[in-house]
PDB file of C-alpha atoms in Angstrom:
ATOM      1  CA  UNK W  18       9.943   8.378  11.894  1.00 84.00           C
ATOM      2  CA  UNK W  19       9.740   5.543  14.696  1.00 91.00           C
ATOM      3  CA  UNK W  20       6.676   4.174  16.063  1.00 93.00           C
ATOM      4  CA  UNK W  21       7.621   6.920  19.022  1.00 94.00           C
ATOM      5  CA  UNK W  22       7.143   9.569  16.443  1.00 95.00           C
ATOM      6  CA  UNK W  23       3.710   8.066  14.952  1.00 94.00           C
ATOM      7  CA  UNK W  24       2.682   7.602  18.819  1.00 95.00           C
ATOM      8  CA  UNK W  25       3.731  11.407  19.746  1.00 96.00           C
ATOM      9  CA  UNK W  26       0.930  12.629  16.404  1.00 96.00           C
ATOM     10  CA  UNK W  27      -1.513  10.159  17.794  1.00 96.00           C
ATOM     11  CA  UNK W  28      -1.644  11.435  21.409  1.00 96.00           C
ATOM     12  CA  UNK W  29      -1.606  14.947  19.512  1.00 96.00           C
ATOM     13  CA  UNK W  30      -4.740  14.233  17.220  1.00 96.00           C
ATOM     14  CA  UNK W  31      -6.664  12.507  20.719  1.00 96.00           C
ATOM     15  CA  UNK W  32      -5.597  15.759  22.767  1.00 96.00           C
ATOM     16  CA  UNK W  33      -7.223  17.928  19.698  1.00 96.00           C
ATOM     17  CA  UNK W  34     -10.380  16.266  19.632  1.00 95.00           C
ATOM     18  CA  UNK W  35     -11.104  16.054  23.702  1.00 95.00           C
ATOM     19  CA  UNK W  36     -10.491  20.107  23.740  1.00 96.00           C
ATOM     20  CA  UNK W  37     -12.925  20.162  20.684  1.00 95.00           C
ATOM     21  CA  UNK W  38     -14.995  17.528  21.639  1.00 94.00           C
ATOM     22  CA  UNK W  39     -18.709  19.275  21.849  1.00 93.00           C
ATOM     23  CA  UNK W  40     -17.609  20.867  18.322  1.00 94.00           C
ATOM     24  CA  UNK W  41     -16.914  16.813  17.099  1.00 94.00           C
ATOM     25  CA  UNK W  42     -20.241  15.251  18.299  1.00 93.00           C
ATOM     26  CA  UNK W  43     -22.543  14.714  15.647  1.00 93.00           C
ATOM     27  CA  UNK W  44     -26.051  12.845  15.619  1.00 92.00           C
ATOM     28  CA  UNK W  45     -26.487   9.623  13.611  1.00 90.00           C
ATOM     29  CA  UNK W  46     -29.153   8.428  11.673  1.00 90.00           C
ATOM     30  CA  UNK W  47     -29.770   5.506  14.463  1.00 91.00           C
ATOM     31  CA  UNK W  48     -32.250   5.852  17.237  1.00 91.00           C
ATOM     32  CA  UNK W  49     -31.123   5.564  20.471  1.00 91.00           C
ATOM     33  CA  UNK W  50     -33.330   3.603  22.653  1.00 92.00           C
ATOM     34  CA  UNK W  51     -32.084   5.007  26.671  1.00 92.00           C
ATOM     35  CA  UNK W  52     -32.691   8.505  25.166  1.00 91.00           C
ATOM     36  CA  UNK W  53     -35.464   8.056  22.581  1.00 92.00           C
ATOM     37  CA  UNK W  54     -33.574  10.496  20.325  1.00 92.00           C
ATOM     38  CA  UNK W  55     -30.807   9.994  17.860  1.00 92.00           C
ATOM     39  CA  UNK W  56     -27.809   8.255  18.780  1.00 92.00           C
ATOM     40  CA  UNK W  57     -24.649  10.238  18.520  1.00 92.00           C
ATOM     41  CA  UNK W  58     -21.199  10.054  18.241  1.00 91.00           C
ATOM     42  CA  UNK W  59     -17.749  11.619  17.729  1.00 93.00           C
ATOM     43  CA  UNK W  60     -16.767  12.269  14.080  1.00 93.00           C
ATOM     44  CA  UNK W  61     -14.615   9.353  13.248  1.00 94.00           C
ATOM     45  CA  UNK W  62     -10.601   9.572  13.145  1.00 94.00           C
ATOM     46  CA  UNK W  63      -8.997   6.797  10.879  1.00 94.00           C
ATOM     47  CA  UNK W  64      -5.319   6.275  11.628  1.00 94.00           C
ATOM     48  CA  UNK W  65      -3.367   3.305   9.404  1.00 91.00           C
ATOM     49  CA  UNK W  66      -0.119   2.174   9.527  1.00 90.00           C
ATOM     50  CA  UNK W  67       1.755  -0.218   7.539  1.00 88.00           C
ATOM     51  CA  UNK W  68       3.418  -2.301   8.612  1.00 85.00           C
ATOM     52  CA  UNK W  69       3.342  -2.453  12.594  1.00 89.00           C
ATOM     53  CA  UNK W  70       6.098  -5.473  12.058  1.00 89.00           C
ATOM     54  CA  UNK W  71       8.115  -3.110  10.163  1.00 90.00           C
ATOM     55  CA  UNK W  72       7.869   0.127  12.704  1.00 89.00           C
ATOM     56  CA  UNK W  73      10.978   0.605  14.937  1.00 90.00           C
ATOM     57  CA  UNK W  74      11.011   1.518  18.594  1.00 91.00           C
ATOM     58  CA  UNK W  75      13.434   4.704  19.228  1.00 91.00           C
ATOM     59  CA  UNK W  76      15.256   2.671  22.106  1.00 89.00           C
ATOM     60  CA  UNK W  77      16.044  -0.237  20.290  1.00 87.00           C
ATOM     61  CA  UNK W  78      17.133   1.036  17.103  1.00 86.00           C
ATOM     62  CA  UNK W  79      19.594   3.546  18.581  1.00 88.00           C
ATOM     63  CA  UNK W  80      21.258   0.469  20.373  1.00 86.00           C
ATOM     64  CA  UNK W  81      21.455  -0.979  17.527  1.00 84.00           C
ATOM     65  CA  UNK W  82      22.782   2.135  15.391  1.00 86.00           C
ATOM     66  CA  UNK W  83      25.467   2.734  18.262  1.00 87.00           C
ATOM     67  CA  UNK W  84      26.365  -1.104  18.584  1.00 86.00           C
ATOM     68  CA  UNK W  85      26.139  -2.736  16.136  1.00 84.00           C
ATOM     69  CA  UNK W  86      24.136  -6.101  14.903  1.00 82.00           C
ATOM     70  CA  UNK W  87      26.977  -7.958  16.143  1.00 83.00           C
ATOM     71  CA  UNK W  88      27.435  -6.623  19.489  1.00 82.00           C
ATOM     72  CA  UNK W  89      26.162  -8.275  22.804  1.00 82.00           C
ATOM     73  CA  UNK W  90      24.635  -4.822  23.734  1.00 78.00           C
ATOM     74  CA  UNK W  91      21.739  -5.493  20.819  1.00 79.00           C
ATOM     75  CA  UNK W  92      20.972  -9.208  22.274  1.00 80.00           C
ATOM     76  CA  UNK W  93      17.976  -7.795  24.205  1.00 82.00           C
ATOM     77  CA  UNK W  94      16.715  -5.691  20.601  1.00 82.00           C
ATOM     78  CA  UNK W  95      14.008  -7.369  19.787  1.00 84.00           C
ATOM     79  CA  UNK W  96      12.599  -7.493  23.555  1.00 86.00           C
ATOM     80  CA  UNK W  97      13.061  -3.453  23.399  1.00 88.00           C
ATOM     81  CA  UNK W  98      11.400  -3.210  20.466  1.00 89.00           C
ATOM     82  CA  UNK W  99       8.057  -5.977  21.759  1.00 87.00           C
ATOM     83  CA  UNK W 100       8.172  -4.455  24.968  1.00 89.00           C
ATOM     84  CA  UNK W 101       8.051  -0.525  23.038  1.00 90.00           C
ATOM     85  CA  UNK W 102       5.608  -1.884  20.501  1.00 90.00           C
ATOM     86  CA  UNK W 103       2.886  -3.190  23.500  1.00 90.00           C
ATOM     87  CA  UNK W 104       3.190   0.246  25.704  1.00 91.00           C
ATOM     88  CA  UNK W 105       2.317   1.967  22.778  1.00 91.00           C
ATOM     89  CA  UNK W 106      -0.627  -0.096  22.121  1.00 90.00           C
ATOM     90  CA  UNK W 107      -1.732  -0.515  25.396  1.00 90.00           C
ATOM     91  CA  UNK W 108      -3.253   3.324  25.439  1.00 89.00           C
ATOM     92  CA  UNK W 109      -4.931   2.993  22.327  1.00 91.00           C
ATOM     93  CA  UNK W 110      -8.283   0.871  23.342  1.00 90.00           C
ATOM     94  CA  UNK W 111      -9.237   3.832  26.046  1.00 92.00           C
ATOM     95  CA  UNK W 112      -7.656   6.443  23.449  1.00 92.00           C
ATOM     96  CA  UNK W 113     -10.030   4.690  20.463  1.00 92.00           C
ATOM     97  CA  UNK W 114     -13.557   4.539  22.907  1.00 91.00           C
ATOM     98  CA  UNK W 115     -13.333   8.143  24.119  1.00 93.00           C
ATOM     99  CA  UNK W 116     -12.179  10.206  20.921  1.00 94.00           C
ATOM    100  CA  UNK W 117     -13.648   8.094  18.114  1.00 93.00           C
ATOM    101  CA  UNK W 118     -10.363   6.939  16.750  1.00 94.00           C
ATOM    102  CA  UNK W 119     -10.172   3.920  14.572  1.00 93.00           C
ATOM    103  CA  UNK W 120      -7.007   2.067  14.343  1.00 92.00           C
ATOM    104  CA  UNK W 121      -5.947  -0.042  10.641  1.00 91.00           C
ATOM    105  CA  UNK W 122      -2.824  -1.526  11.662  1.00 89.00           C
ATOM    106  CA  UNK W 123      -1.252  -4.146   9.326  1.00 87.00           C
ATOM    107  CA  UNK W 124       1.066  -7.142  10.564  1.00 86.00           C
ATOM    108  CA  UNK W 125       3.549  -9.653   8.488  1.00 85.00           C
ATOM    109  CA  UNK W 126       2.535 -13.224   8.660  1.00 82.00           C
ATOM    110  CA  UNK W 127       5.276 -16.026   8.786  1.00 80.00           C
ATOM    111  CA  UNK W 128       5.915 -19.495   9.918  1.00 81.00           C
ATOM    112  CA  UNK W 129       6.055 -20.802  13.373  1.00 77.00           C
ATOM    113  CA  UNK W 130       8.677 -23.127  13.771  1.00 75.00           C
ATOM    114  CA  UNK W 131       8.140 -25.945  16.457  1.00 72.00           C
ATOM    115  CA  UNK W 132      10.868 -27.301  18.211  1.00 74.00           C
ATOM    116  CA  UNK W 133       8.183 -30.428  19.743  1.00 73.00           C
ATOM    117  CA  UNK W 134       7.163 -31.827  16.268  1.00 70.00           C
ATOM    118  CA  UNK W 135       5.001 -34.075  18.336  1.00 76.00           C
ATOM    119  CA  UNK W 136       2.801 -31.488  19.906  1.00 74.00           C
ATOM    120  CA  UNK W 137       2.032 -28.530  17.438  1.00 71.00           C
ATOM    121  CA  UNK W 138       1.936 -25.550  19.406  1.00 73.00           C
ATOM    122  CA  UNK W 139      -1.608 -23.373  19.868  1.00 73.00           C
ATOM    123  CA  UNK W 140      -2.842 -21.106  16.885  1.00 70.00           C
ATOM    124  CA  UNK W 141      -2.527 -17.095  18.256  1.00 70.00           C
ATOM    125  CA  UNK W 142      -6.046 -16.294  16.478  1.00 72.00           C
ATOM    126  CA  UNK W 143      -8.985 -18.442  16.007  1.00 72.00           C
ATOM    127  CA  UNK W 144      -9.104 -17.968  12.553  1.00 74.00           C
ATOM    128  CA  UNK W 145      -5.269 -18.414  11.872  1.00 77.00           C
ATOM    129  CA  UNK W 146      -3.894 -21.204   9.763  1.00 79.00           C
ATOM    130  CA  UNK W 147      -2.231 -23.541  12.275  1.00 78.00           C
ATOM    131  CA  UNK W 148       1.891 -22.773  12.285  1.00 78.00           C
ATOM    132  CA  UNK W 149       1.565 -19.092  11.526  1.00 82.00           C
ATOM    133  CA  UNK W 150       2.311 -16.419  13.597  1.00 80.00           C
ATOM    134  CA  UNK W 151       2.196 -12.643  13.683  1.00 80.00           C
ATOM    135  CA  UNK W 152       5.910 -11.414  13.054  1.00 83.00           C
ATOM    136  CA  UNK W 153       7.510  -8.749  15.503  1.00 85.00           C
ATOM    137  CA  UNK W 154       4.210  -7.089  16.696  1.00 82.00           C
ATOM    138  CA  UNK W 155       4.022  -7.525  20.297  1.00 76.00           C
ATOM    139  CA  UNK W 156       1.489  -9.301  22.405  1.00 74.00           C
ATOM    140  CA  UNK W 157      -0.746  -6.543  23.264  1.00 79.00           C
ATOM    141  CA  UNK W 158      -1.147  -6.338  19.104  1.00 81.00           C
ATOM    142  CA  UNK W 159      -3.305  -9.666  19.508  1.00 78.00           C
ATOM    143  CA  UNK W 160      -5.201  -8.621  22.363  1.00 76.00           C
ATOM    144  CA  UNK W 161      -6.452  -5.336  21.252  1.00 78.00           C
ATOM    145  CA  UNK W 162      -7.102  -6.366  18.108  1.00 75.00           C
ATOM    146  CA  UNK W 163     -11.583  -6.611  17.079  1.00 76.00           C
ATOM    147  CA  UNK W 164     -11.009  -7.680  13.366  1.00 78.00           C
ATOM    148  CA  UNK W 165      -8.687  -9.717  11.424  1.00 77.00           C
ATOM    149  CA  UNK W 166      -8.362  -9.521   7.177  1.00 78.00           C
ATOM    150  CA  UNK W 167      -6.260 -11.841   6.336  1.00 77.00           C
ATOM    151  CA  UNK W 168      -4.611 -12.153   2.511  1.00 77.00           C
ATOM    152  CA  UNK W 169      -3.541 -15.398   1.427  1.00 74.00           C
ATOM    153  CA  UNK W 170      -2.939 -14.946  -2.449  1.00 74.00           C
ATOM    154  CA  UNK W 171      -3.586 -11.434  -3.948  1.00 72.00           C
ATOM    155  CA  UNK W 172      -5.165 -11.661  -7.256  1.00 72.00           C
ATOM    156  CA  UNK W 173      -7.323  -9.236  -9.272  1.00 68.00           C
ATOM    157  CA  UNK W 174     -10.779  -9.403  -8.752  1.00 62.00           C
ATOM    158  CA  UNK W 175     -12.319 -10.568 -12.219  1.00 61.00           C
ATOM    159  CA  UNK W 176     -16.098 -11.092 -13.645  1.00 61.00           C
ATOM    160  CA  UNK W 177     -16.131 -11.681 -17.041  1.00 66.00           C
ATOM    161  CA  UNK W 178     -12.334 -10.779 -17.844  1.00 63.00           C
ATOM    162  CA  UNK W 179     -12.848  -7.127 -16.079  1.00 61.00           C
ATOM    163  CA  UNK W 180     -12.133  -5.811 -12.646  1.00 58.00           C
ATOM    164  CA  UNK W 181     -14.830  -6.319 -10.377  1.00 62.00           C
ATOM    165  CA  UNK W 182     -13.600  -2.885  -8.808  1.00 61.00           C
ATOM    166  CA  UNK W 183     -12.632  -1.023 -11.924  1.00 60.00           C
ATOM    167  CA  UNK W 184     -10.073   1.915 -11.849  1.00 62.00           C
ATOM    168  CA  UNK W 185     -11.725   5.943 -11.875  1.00 63.00           C
ATOM    169  CA  UNK W 186      -9.716   5.951 -15.207  1.00 66.00           C
ATOM    170  CA  UNK W 187     -11.089   3.624 -17.212  1.00 60.00           C
ATOM    171  CA  UNK W 188      -8.020   0.830 -16.776  1.00 61.00           C
ATOM    172  CA  UNK W 189      -9.583  -3.131 -16.106  1.00 58.00           C
ATOM    173  CA  UNK W 190      -5.938  -3.897 -14.956  1.00 57.00           C
ATOM    174  CA  UNK W 191      -2.737  -3.273 -12.691  1.00 57.00           C
ATOM    175  CA  UNK W 192      -1.036  -4.810 -16.472  1.00 59.00           C
ATOM    176  CA  UNK W 193      -2.309  -1.942 -18.477  1.00 55.00           C
TER     177      UNK W 193
END
């Protein structure tokens, strides 16, 4: 499946939630100062994609499949892919706000190669390491992001030689 197929499913979820909006609104334990009552919200839907970087856009994929990697017809492959990903992401902030949808998207981080070694390029995101960039996600990915979590060194969370968050079966490490 492509990101276009994913987008079709997201839109389907959005339409269902909007049609059933009254049924899906619930009271929260939080106080709303404006109304003097409990705050209301739509029951959240969490949608995750791992990884947005590796997702493909149908038009770009079809062009590559038809002409092959060495063809001049595929010179604009990455531009088509980036533009397609941007078009998909442009609607998600509105859909998320209206329908209580939370998106969790992952992206791969790679090194940025500067052509001018005397003047380093600015960071894409404030807390990202200098010289890092997100791979193949499109510019819209950065502008719609509200939280960023970065994994640099994956390792078992240990405390006194046991996992801090053990598996339900009692296994204390991934090697058991």
